[in-house]
Coordinates of N, CA and C and ligand atoms in Angstrom, one line a residue:
M1 N 27.6 97.4 30.0 CA 28.5 96.3 29.9 C 29.5 96.5 31.1
S2 N 29.8 95.4 31.8 CA 30.7 95.5 32.9 C 32.2 95.4 32.4
D3 N 33.1 95.6 33.3 CA 34.5 95.6 32.9 C 35.1 94.2 32.9
T4 N 34.7 93.5 31.9 CA 35.1 92.1 31.7 C 36.5 92.0 31.1
P5 N 37.1 90.8 31.2 CA 38.4 90.7 30.5 C 38.3 91.1 29.0
M6 N 37.2 90.9 28.4 CA 37.0 91.3 27.0 C 37.2 92.8 26.8
N7 N 36.6 93.5 27.8 CA 36.8 95.0 27.7 C 38.2 95.4 27.9
R8 N 38.9 94.7 28.8 CA 40.3 95.0 29.1 C 41.1 94.8 27.8
R9 N 40.8 93.7 27.1 CA 41.6 93.5 25.9 C 41.3 94.5 24.9
E10 N 40.0 95.0 24.9 CA 39.6 96.0 23.9 C 40.4 97.3 24.2
V11 N 40.5 97.6 25.5 CA 41.3 98.8 25.8 C 42.7 98.6 25.4
L12 N 43.3 97.4 25.5 CA 44.7 97.2 25.1 C 44.7 97.4 23.6
A13 N 43.7 96.9 22.9 CA 43.7 97.0 21.4 C 43.6 98.5 21.1
S14 N 42.8 99.2 21.8 CA 42.7 100.7 21.6 C 44.0 101.4 21.8
A15 N 44.7 101.0 22.9 CA 46.0 101.6 23.1 C 47.0 101.2 22.0
A16 N 46.9 100.0 21.5 CA 47.7 99.5 20.4 C 47.5 100.3 19.2
A17 N 46.3 100.7 18.9 CA 46.0 101.4 17.7 C 46.6 102.8 17.7
L18 N 46.8 103.3 18.8 CA 47.2 104.7 18.9 C 48.5 104.9 19.7
G19 N 49.4 105.8 19.3 CA 50.4 106.2 20.1 C 51.6 105.3 20.2
G20 N 51.8 104.4 19.2 CA 53.1 103.7 19.1 C 53.2 102.6 20.1
L21 N 52.1 102.2 20.7 CA 52.2 101.1 21.7 C 51.8 99.7 21.0
A22 N 51.9 99.7 19.7 CA 51.4 98.6 18.9 C 52.0 97.3 19.3
L23 N 53.3 97.2 19.5 CA 53.9 95.9 19.8 C 53.7 95.5 21.2
A24 N 53.7 96.4 22.1 CA 53.4 96.1 23.5 C 52.0 95.6 23.6
G25 N 51.1 96.3 22.9 CA 49.7 96.0 22.9 C 49.4 94.6 22.4
S26 N 50.1 94.3 21.2 CA 49.8 93.0 20.6 C 50.3 91.8 21.5
G27 N 51.4 92.1 22.2 CA 51.9 91.1 23.1 C 51.0 90.9 24.3
A28 N 50.5 92.0 24.8 CA 49.5 91.9 25.9 C 48.3 91.1 25.5
M29 N 47.8 91.4 24.2 CA 46.6 90.7 23.8 C 46.8 89.2 23.7
G30 N 48.0 88.9 23.2 CA 48.3 87.4 23.1 C 48.3 86.8 24.5
A31 N 48.9 87.5 25.5 CA 49.0 86.9 26.8 C 47.6 86.7 27.4
T32 N 46.8 87.7 27.2 CA 45.4 87.6 27.7 C 44.7 86.5 27.1
A33 N 44.9 86.4 25.8 CA 44.1 85.3 25.1 C 44.5 84.0 25.6
H34 N 45.8 83.8 25.9 CA 46.2 82.5 26.5 C 45.5 82.2 27.8
A35 N 45.2 83.3 28.6 CA 44.5 83.1 29.8 C 43.1 82.6 29.7
D36 N 42.4 83.1 28.7 CA 41.0 82.7 28.6 C 40.5 82.5 27.2
G37 N 41.3 81.9 26.4 CA 40.8 81.4 25.1 C 41.2 82.3 24.0
A38 N 41.6 81.7 22.9 CA 42.1 82.5 21.7 C 40.9 83.2 21.0
A39 N 39.7 82.6 21.1 CA 38.6 83.1 20.3 C 38.4 84.6 20.5
D40 N 38.5 85.1 21.7 CA 38.2 86.5 21.9 C 39.3 87.4 21.3
A41 N 40.5 87.0 21.4 CA 41.6 87.8 20.8 C 41.4 87.8 19.3
K42 N 40.9 86.7 18.7 CA 40.7 86.6 17.3 C 39.6 87.7 16.9
E43 N 38.7 87.9 17.8 CA 37.7 89.0 17.5 C 38.3 90.3 17.4
L44 N 39.5 90.4 18.0 CA 40.2 91.7 17.9 C 41.4 91.6 17.0
G45 N 41.4 90.5 16.1 CA 42.4 90.5 15.0 C 43.7 89.9 15.3
W46 N 43.8 89.1 16.4 CA 45.1 88.5 16.7 C 44.9 87.0 16.9
D47 N 45.7 86.2 16.2 CA 45.6 84.7 16.3 C 46.8 84.3 17.2
A48 N 46.6 84.0 18.4 CA 47.7 83.7 19.4 C 48.4 82.4 19.0
D49 N 47.6 81.5 18.4 CA 48.2 80.2 18.1 C 49.2 80.3 16.9
K50 N 48.7 81.1 15.9 CA 49.6 81.3 14.7 C 50.6 82.4 15.0
G51 N 50.4 83.2 16.0 CA 51.2 84.3 16.2 C 51.2 85.3 15.1
E52 N 50.0 85.5 14.5 CA 49.9 86.5 13.5 C 48.5 87.2 13.5
F53 N 48.5 88.4 12.9 CA 47.2 89.1 12.8 C 46.3 88.4 11.8
V54 N 45.0 88.5 12.2 CA 43.9 87.9 11.3 C 42.8 88.9 11.2
L55 N 42.1 88.8 10.1 CA 40.9 89.6 9.8 C 39.8 89.2 10.7
P56 N 39.3 90.0 11.7 CA 38.2 89.6 12.5 C 36.9 89.7 11.8
A57 N 36.0 88.7 12.1 CA 34.7 88.8 11.5 C 33.9 90.0 12.0
L58 N 33.0 90.5 11.1 CA 32.2 91.7 11.6 C 31.2 91.1 12.6
P59 N 30.9 91.9 13.6 CA 29.9 91.5 14.6 C 28.4 91.6 14.2
Y60 N 28.2 91.9 12.9 CA 26.9 92.0 12.3 C 27.0 91.7 10.8
G61 N 25.9 91.6 10.1 CA 26.0 91.4 8.6 C 26.5 92.6 7.8
Y62 N 26.9 92.3 6.6 CA 27.4 93.4 5.7 C 26.3 94.4 5.4
D63 N 25.0 94.0 5.5 CA 23.9 94.9 5.1 C 23.3 95.5 6.4
A64 N 23.8 95.2 7.6 CA 23.2 95.6 8.8 C 23.2 97.1 9.1
L65 N 24.1 97.8 8.5 CA 24.2 99.2 8.8 C 23.4 100.1 7.8
E66 N 22.7 99.4 6.8 CA 21.9 100.1 5.8 C 20.8 100.9 6.6
P67 N 20.4 102.0 6.0 CA 20.9 102.7 4.8 C 22.1 103.6 5.1
H68 N 22.5 103.7 6.3 CA 23.5 104.7 6.7 C 24.9 104.3 6.1
I69 N 25.3 103.1 6.2 CA 26.5 102.6 5.5 C 26.1 101.4 4.7
D70 N 26.3 101.5 3.3 CA 25.7 100.5 2.4 C 26.5 99.2 2.4
E71 N 25.8 98.2 2.0 CA 26.3 96.8 2.0 C 27.6 96.7 1.1
Q72 N 27.5 97.3 -0.1 CA 28.7 97.1 -1.0 C 29.9 97.7 -0.4
T73 N 29.8 98.9 0.2 CA 30.9 99.6 0.8 C 31.5 98.7 1.9
M74 N 30.6 98.1 2.8 CA 31.0 97.3 3.9 C 31.8 96.1 3.4
R75 N 31.3 95.4 2.3 CA 31.9 94.2 1.8 C 33.3 94.6 1.3
I76 N 33.5 95.6 0.5 CA 34.8 96.0 0.0 C 35.7 96.5 1.1
H77 N 35.1 97.3 2.0 CA 35.9 97.9 3.1 C 36.5 96.8 4.0
H78 N 35.7 95.9 4.4 CA 36.1 94.9 5.3 C 36.9 93.8 4.6
G79 N 36.4 93.3 3.5 CA 36.9 92.1 2.8 C 38.2 92.4 2.0
K80 N 38.3 93.6 1.5 CA 39.5 94.0 0.7 C 40.4 95.0 1.4
H81 N 39.9 96.1 1.9 CA 40.8 97.1 2.5 C 41.3 96.6 3.8
H82 N 40.4 96.2 4.7 CA 40.9 95.8 6.0 C 41.8 94.5 5.9
A83 N 41.4 93.6 5.0 CA 42.2 92.4 4.8 C 43.6 92.8 4.3
G84 N 43.7 93.8 3.5 CA 45.0 94.3 3.0 C 45.9 94.8 4.2
Y85 N 45.3 95.5 5.1 CA 46.1 96.0 6.3 C 46.6 94.8 7.1
V86 N 45.8 93.8 7.3 CA 46.2 92.6 8.0 C 47.4 91.9 7.3
R87 N 47.3 91.7 6.0 CA 48.4 91.2 5.2 C 49.7 92.0 5.4
G88 N 49.5 93.3 5.3 CA 50.6 94.3 5.4 C 51.3 94.2 6.7
A89 N 50.5 94.1 7.8 CA 51.1 94.1 9.1 C 51.9 92.8 9.3
N90 N 51.3 91.7 8.9 CA 52.1 90.4 9.0 C 53.3 90.5 8.1
G91 N 53.2 91.0 7.0 CA 54.4 91.1 6.1 C 55.5 92.0 6.7
A92 N 55.1 93.1 7.3 CA 56.1 93.9 7.9 C 56.8 93.2 9.1
L93 N 56.0 92.5 9.9 CA 56.6 91.8 11.0 C 57.6 90.8 10.5
K94 N 57.3 90.1 9.4 CA 58.1 89.1 8.9 C 59.4 89.7 8.3
A95 N 59.2 90.8 7.6 CA 60.4 91.5 7.1 C 61.4 92.0 8.2
L96 N 60.8 92.5 9.2 CA 61.6 93.0 10.3 C 62.3 91.8 11.0
A97 N 61.7 90.7 11.1 CA 62.4 89.5 11.7 C 63.5 89.1 10.8
G98 N 63.2 89.1 9.5 CA 64.3 88.8 8.5 C 65.4 89.8 8.6
L99 N 65.1 91.0 8.8 CA 66.1 92.0 9.0 C 67.0 91.8 10.2
R100 N 66.4 91.4 11.3 CA 67.2 91.0 12.5 C 68.1 89.8 12.2
D101 N 67.6 88.9 11.4 CA 68.4 87.7 11.1 C 69.4 87.9 10.0
G102 N 69.4 89.1 9.4 CA 70.4 89.3 8.3 C 69.9 88.9 7.0
E103 N 68.6 88.5 6.9 CA 68.1 88.0 5.6 C 67.5 89.1 4.8
V104 N 67.2 90.3 5.4 CA 66.6 91.4 4.7 C 67.6 92.6 4.9
D105 N 67.8 93.3 3.9 CA 68.7 94.5 3.9 C 68.5 95.4 5.0
A106 N 69.5 95.6 5.9 CA 69.3 96.4 7.1 C 69.0 97.9 6.7
G107 N 69.3 98.3 5.5 CA 69.0 99.6 5.0 C 67.5 99.8 4.8
L108 N 66.8 98.8 4.9 CA 65.3 98.9 4.7 C 64.6 99.0 6.0
I109 N 65.3 99.3 7.1 CA 64.6 99.3 8.4 C 63.6 100.4 8.5
Q110 N 63.9 101.6 7.9 CA 62.9 102.7 7.9 C 61.7 102.3 7.1
N111 N 61.9 101.7 5.9 CA 60.8 101.3 5.1 C 59.8 100.3 5.9
W112 N 60.4 99.3 6.5 CA 59.6 98.3 7.1 C 59.0 98.8 8.4
S113 N 59.7 99.7 9.1 CA 59.1 100.3 10.3 C 57.9 101.1 10.0
R114 N 58.0 101.9 8.9 CA 56.9 102.7 8.5 C 55.7 101.9 8.0
K115 N 56.0 100.8 7.3 CA 55.0 99.9 6.9 C 54.3 99.3 8.0
L116 N 55.0 98.9 9.1 CA 54.4 98.3 10.2 C 53.4 99.3 10.9
S117 N 53.9 100.5 11.1 CA 53.0 101.6 11.6 C 51.7 101.7 10.8
F118 N 51.9 101.8 9.5 CA 50.7 102.1 8.6 C 49.8 100.9 8.6
H119 N 50.3 99.7 8.4 CA 49.4 98.6 8.3 C 48.8 98.1 9.6
L120 N 49.6 98.1 10.7 CA 49.1 97.7 12.0 C 48.1 98.8 12.4
G121 N 48.4 100.1 12.1 CA 47.4 101.1 12.4 C 46.1 100.9 11.7
G122 N 46.2 100.5 10.4 CA 45.0 100.2 9.6 C 44.2 99.1 10.2
H123 N 44.9 98.0 10.6 CA 44.3 96.9 11.1 C 43.5 97.2 12.4
M124 N 44.2 97.9 13.4 CA 43.6 98.2 14.6 C 42.5 99.2 14.5
N125 N 42.7 100.2 13.7 CA 41.7 101.2 13.5 C 40.4 100.6 13.0
H126 N 40.5 99.7 12.0 CA 39.3 99.1 11.4 C 38.6 98.2 12.4
T127 N 39.4 97.4 13.2 CA 38.9 96.5 14.2 C 38.0 97.3 15.2
L128 N 38.6 98.4 15.6 CA 37.8 99.3 16.6 C 36.6 99.9 15.9
F129 N 36.8 100.3 14.7 CA 35.7 101.0 13.9 C 34.5 100.0 13.8
W130 N 34.7 98.8 13.3 CA 33.6 97.9 13.1 C 32.9 97.6 14.4
R131 N 33.7 97.4 15.5 CA 33.1 97.1 16.8 C 32.5 98.2 17.5
G132 N 32.7 99.4 17.0 CA 32.1 100.6 17.6 C 30.8 101.0 16.9
L133 N 30.4 100.1 16.0 CA 29.1 100.4 15.3 C 28.1 99.3 15.5
A134 N 26.8 99.6 15.3 CA 25.7 98.6 15.5 C 24.6 99.1 14.6
P135 N 23.7 98.2 14.2 CA 22.6 98.6 13.4 C 21.7 99.7 14.1
A136 N 21.3 100.7 13.3 CA 20.5 101.8 13.9 C 19.2 101.2 14.6
G137 N 19.1 101.7 15.8 CA 17.9 101.3 16.6 C 18.1 99.9 17.3
K138 N 19.2 99.2 17.0 CA 19.5 97.9 17.6 C 20.9 98.0 18.2
G139 N 21.1 99.0 19.0 CA 22.4 99.2 19.7 C 23.1 100.4 19.0
G140 N 22.7 100.8 17.8 CA 23.3 101.9 17.1 C 22.5 103.2 17.2
G141 N 23.2 104.3 17.3 CA 22.6 105.6 17.3 C 22.3 106.1 18.8
G142 N 21.5 107.1 18.9 CA 21.2 107.7 20.2 C 22.3 108.5 20.7
R143 N 22.4 108.4 22.1 CA 23.4 109.2 22.8 C 24.1 108.3 23.8
P144 N 25.3 108.7 24.2 CA 25.9 108.0 25.4 C 25.2 108.2 26.7
T145 N 25.4 107.3 27.6 CA 24.7 107.5 28.9 C 25.8 107.3 30.0
G146 N 25.4 107.5 31.2 CA 26.3 107.2 32.4 C 27.5 108.1 32.4
A147 N 28.6 107.4 32.8 CA 29.9 108.1 33.1 C 30.4 108.8 31.8
L148 N 30.2 108.1 30.6 CA 30.7 108.7 29.4 C 30.0 110.0 29.1
A149 N 28.6 109.9 29.2 CA 27.9 111.1 28.9 C 28.3 112.3 29.8
S150 N 28.6 112.0 31.1 CA 29.0 113.0 32.0 C 30.3 113.6 31.6
A151 N 31.3 112.7 31.2 CA 32.6 113.2 30.8 C 32.5 114.0 29.5
I152 N 31.7 113.6 28.6 CA 31.5 114.4 27.4 C 31.0 115.8 27.7
D153 N 30.0 115.9 28.6 CA 29.5 117.2 29.1 C 30.6 118.0 29.7
R154 N 31.3 117.4 30.6 CA 32.4 118.1 31.3 C 33.5 118.6 30.3
D155 N 33.9 117.8 29.4 CA 35.1 118.2 28.6 C 34.7 118.9 27.3
F156 N 33.5 118.8 26.8 CA 33.1 119.4 25.6 C 32.0 120.4 25.7
G157 N 31.4 120.5 26.9 CA 30.3 121.4 27.2 C 28.9 120.8 27.1
S158 N 28.7 120.0 26.1 CA 27.5 119.2 25.9 C 27.7 118.2 24.8
F159 N 26.7 117.2 24.7 CA 26.8 116.2 23.6 C 26.8 116.9 22.2
D160 N 25.9 117.9 22.1 CA 25.8 118.6 20.8 C 27.1 119.3 20.4
K161 N 27.7 119.9 21.4 CA 29.0 120.6 21.1 C 30.1 119.5 20.8
F162 N 30.1 118.4 21.5 CA 31.0 117.3 21.1 C 30.7 116.9 19.7
R163 N 29.5 116.6 19.3 CA 29.2 116.1 18.0 C 29.6 117.1 16.9
A164 N 29.4 118.4 17.2 CA 29.8 119.4 16.2 C 31.4 119.4 16.1
H165 N 32.0 119.3 17.2 CA 33.5 119.3 17.2 C 34.1 118.1 16.5
F166 N 33.5 116.9 16.9 CA 34.0 115.7 16.3 C 33.7 115.7 14.8
S167 N 32.5 116.1 14.4 CA 32.1 116.1 13.0 C 33.0 117.1 12.2
G168 N 33.3 118.2 12.8 CA 34.1 119.2 12.1 C 35.5 118.7 11.9
A169 N 36.0 118.0 13.0 CA 37.4 117.5 12.8 C 37.4 116.4 11.7
A170 N 36.4 115.6 11.7 CA 36.3 114.5 10.7 C 36.2 115.1 9.3
G171 N 35.4 116.2 9.1 CA 35.3 116.8 7.8 C 36.5 117.5 7.4
A172 N 37.3 117.9 8.3 CA 38.5 118.8 8.0 C 39.8 118.0 7.8
V173 N 39.7 116.6 8.0 CA 40.9 115.8 7.8 C 41.4 116.0 6.3
E174 N 42.7 116.4 6.2 CA 43.2 116.6 4.8 C 43.6 115.3 4.2
G175 N 43.0 115.0 3.1 CA 43.3 113.7 2.4 C 42.6 112.6 3.2
S176 N 43.3 111.4 3.4 CA 42.7 110.3 4.0 C 43.1 110.2 5.4
G177 N 42.1 109.8 6.3 CA 42.4 109.7 7.7 C 41.2 109.4 8.5
W178 N 41.2 109.8 9.8 CA 40.2 109.5 10.8 C 40.0 110.7 11.7
A179 N 38.9 110.7 12.4 CA 38.8 111.5 13.6 C 38.5 110.5 14.7
W180 N 39.1 110.8 15.9 CA 39.0 110.0 17.1 C 38.5 110.7 18.3
L181 N 37.7 110.1 19.1 CA 37.4 110.5 20.5 C 38.4 109.6 21.3
V182 N 39.2 110.3 22.1 CA 40.2 109.5 22.8 C 40.1 110.0 24.3
H183 N 40.6 109.1 25.1 CA 40.8 109.4 26.6 C 42.3 109.6 26.8
H184 N 42.6 110.7 27.4 CA 44.0 111.0 27.7 C 44.3 110.6 29.1
G185 N 45.2 109.6 29.3 CA 45.4 109.0 30.6 C 45.8 109.9 31.7
I186 N 46.8 110.8 31.4 CA 47.3 111.6 32.5 C 46.4 112.6 33.0
S187 N 45.7 113.3 32.1 CA 44.8 114.4 32.5 C 43.4 113.8 32.8
G188 N 43.1 112.7 32.3 CA 41.8 112.1 32.5 C 40.7 112.7 31.5
R189 N 41.2 113.6 30.6 CA 40.3 114.3 29.7 C 40.0 113.5 28.5
L190 N 38.8 113.8 28.0 CA 38.4 113.3 26.6 C 38.9 114.4 25.6
L191 N 39.4 113.9 24.5 CA 39.9 114.8 23.5 C 39.4 114.3 22.1
V192 N 39.2 115.2 21.2 CA 39.0 114.8 19.8 C 40.3 115.1 19.0
L193 N 40.8 114.2 18.3 CA 42.0 114.3 17.5 C 41.8 113.8 16.1
Q194 N 42.5 114.4 15.2 CA 42.5 113.9 13.8 C 43.7 112.9 13.7
M195 N 43.5 112.1 12.7 CA 44.6 111.2 12.3 C 44.7 111.2 10.8
E196 N 45.9 111.3 10.3 CA 46.1 111.3 8.8 C 46.6 109.8 8.5
N197 N 46.2 109.4 7.3 CA 46.5 108.0 6.9 C 45.9 107.1 8.0
Q198 N 46.7 106.1 8.5 CA 46.3 105.2 9.5 C 47.0 105.4 10.8
Q199 N 47.8 106.4 11.0 CA 48.6 106.5 12.1 C 49.2 107.8 12.5
K200 N 49.1 108.8 11.6 CA 49.8 110.1 11.9 C 49.0 111.1 12.7
L201 N 49.7 111.8 13.5 CA 49.1 112.9 14.4 C 48.7 112.5 15.7
L202 N 48.7 111.2 16.0 CA 48.2 110.7 17.3 C 49.3 110.7 18.3
P203 N 49.2 111.3 19.5 CA 50.3 111.2 20.5 C 50.2 110.0 21.3
V204 N 51.2 109.6 22.0 CA 51.2 108.5 22.9 C 50.4 108.9 24.1
G205 N 49.9 107.9 24.9 CA 49.3 108.1 26.2 C 47.8 108.3 26.1
V206 N 47.2 108.0 24.9 CA 45.8 108.1 24.8 C 45.2 106.8 24.4
T207 N 43.9 106.6 24.8 CA 43.2 105.4 24.5 C 42.0 105.7 23.5
A208 N 42.0 105.0 22.4 CA 40.9 105.3 21.4 C 39.6 104.8 22.0
L209 N 38.5 105.6 21.9 CA 37.2 105.2 22.3 C 36.3 105.1 21.1
L210 N 36.4 106.0 20.1 CA 35.5 106.0 19.0 C 36.2 106.7 17.8
G211 N 36.2 106.0 16.6 CA 36.8 106.6 15.5 C 35.9 106.5 14.3
V212 N 36.0 107.5 13.4 CA 35.3 107.5 12.1 C 36.3 107.5 11.0
D213 N 36.2 106.6 10.1 CA 37.0 106.5 8.9 C 36.6 107.4 7.9
V214 N 37.4 108.4 7.5 CA 37.0 109.3 6.5 C 37.9 109.2 5.2
W215 N 38.5 108.0 5.0 CA 39.1 107.7 3.7 C 37.9 107.6 2.8
E216 N 38.2 108.0 1.5 CA 37.0 108.0 0.6 C 36.5 106.5 0.4
H217 N 37.3 105.5 0.6 CA 36.8 104.1 0.4 C 35.7 103.8 1.4
A218 N 35.6 104.6 2.5 CA 34.6 104.4 3.6 C 33.2 104.9 3.2
Y219 N 33.2 105.8 2.2 CA 31.9 106.4 1.9 C 31.6 106.8 0.5
Y220 N 32.5 106.6 -0.4 CA 32.4 107.3 -1.7 C 31.3 106.6 -2.6
L221 N 31.0 105.3 -2.4 CA 30.0 104.7 -3.3 C 28.6 105.3 -3.0
R222 N 28.3 105.5 -1.7 CA 27.0 106.1 -1.4 C 27.0 107.6 -1.3
Y223 N 28.0 108.2 -0.8 CA 28.0 109.6 -0.5 C 28.8 110.5 -1.5
Q224 N 29.6 109.8 -2.4 CA 30.5 110.6 -3.2 C 31.3 111.6 -2.4
N225 N 31.3 112.8 -2.8 CA 32.1 113.8 -2.1 C 31.5 114.4 -0.9
R226 N 30.3 113.9 -0.5 CA 29.6 114.5 0.6 C 30.0 113.9 2.0
R227 N 31.2 114.1 2.4 CA 31.7 113.5 3.6 C 30.9 113.9 4.8
K228 N 30.4 115.2 4.8 CA 29.5 115.6 5.9 C 28.3 114.7 6.1
D229 N 27.7 114.4 5.0 CA 26.5 113.6 5.1 C 26.8 112.2 5.6
Y230 N 28.0 111.7 5.2 CA 28.4 110.4 5.7 C 28.7 110.4 7.2
V231 N 29.3 111.5 7.7 CA 29.6 111.6 9.1 C 28.3 111.7 9.9
R232 N 27.3 112.5 9.3 CA 26.0 112.6 10.0 C 25.4 111.2 10.1
A233 N 25.5 110.4 9.0 CA 24.9 109.1 9.0 C 25.6 108.1 10.0
F234 N 27.0 108.3 10.1 CA 27.8 107.5 11.0 C 27.2 107.6 12.5
F235 N 26.7 108.8 12.8 CA 26.2 109.0 14.2 C 25.0 108.1 14.4
E236 N 24.3 107.7 13.4 CA 23.1 106.9 13.5 C 23.4 105.5 13.8
V237 N 24.7 105.1 13.7 CA 25.1 103.7 13.9 C 26.2 103.5 14.9
I238 N 26.5 104.6 15.7 CA 27.5 104.4 16.8 C 26.9 103.6 17.9
D239 N 27.7 102.6 18.3 CA 27.3 101.7 19.4 C 27.8 102.4 20.7
W240 N 27.0 103.3 21.3 CA 27.5 104.0 22.5 C 27.7 103.1 23.7
G241 N 27.0 102.0 23.7 CA 27.2 101.0 24.8 C 28.7 100.5 24.7
R242 N 29.1 100.2 23.6 CA 30.5 99.7 23.4 C 31.5 100.8 23.7
V243 N 31.2 102.0 23.2 CA 32.1 103.2 23.5 C 32.2 103.5 25.0
G244 N 31.0 103.4 25.6 CA 31.0 103.6 27.1 C 31.8 102.6 27.8
A245 N 31.8 101.3 27.3 CA 32.5 100.2 28.0 C 34.0 100.5 27.8
R246 N 34.4 101.0 26.6 CA 35.8 101.3 26.4 C 36.3 102.4 27.4
F247 N 35.4 103.4 27.5 CA 35.7 104.5 28.4 C 35.8 104.0 29.9
S248 N 35.0 103.1 30.3 CA 35.0 102.6 31.6 C 36.3 101.8 31.9
G249 N 36.8 101.2 30.8 CA 38.0 100.4 30.9 C 39.3 101.2 30.8
A250 N 39.2 102.5 30.3 CA 40.3 103.3 30.1 C 41.0 103.8 31.3
Ligands
MN3_1 MN1 39.1 102.2 5.9

């Protein structure tokens, strides 16, 4: 995939998901959408006309990731959990506007600031998560190629060492959270980082390339307590083409 405006927006969305760049990122997404149509920004969860976050449609069917990620989990995860983060992000923005206008208690600024981080984090994390997956054998699975494959070899030793590192980090997240493959802008290095909840532990200055959701809602119906098995299955549906395009745009 070439470095199209779509990829540029996806990079902005990635930056928005991580490192406290959320508001700058959403503004940039809106500006870009204005330049070449709101439909693409909607795919990334922002309705420029309404000026609010929206639940983006999945780029495949709810059953498309079977048997690795089951249909019922996908339906609940996208339709209930992700939708809840979208509502929460919009609600926090509204409350903060009310706070600026004196209609919401100024003493609640910490509460609404934290809620914005959590819900916008959830919204962007899930948007990137869905779009980083594809049906096994139809874009999903296999290994990265090209510049991303070279960078993984350089920074982790080999793809197998990266996979073990990433899977280990995902398995070891305490409570609910994520593991991410990120690109660190200043060093140019790839890093694997853990995230707690939807936003904690991620430093500024990194761009998200690939994330795995290890909240129990992401896997419990099929895998119960076997998070390792779920992460192994996740690798069967990674869209390395998309991840490589994010890397090229980073
Ligand atoms: Mn989730």
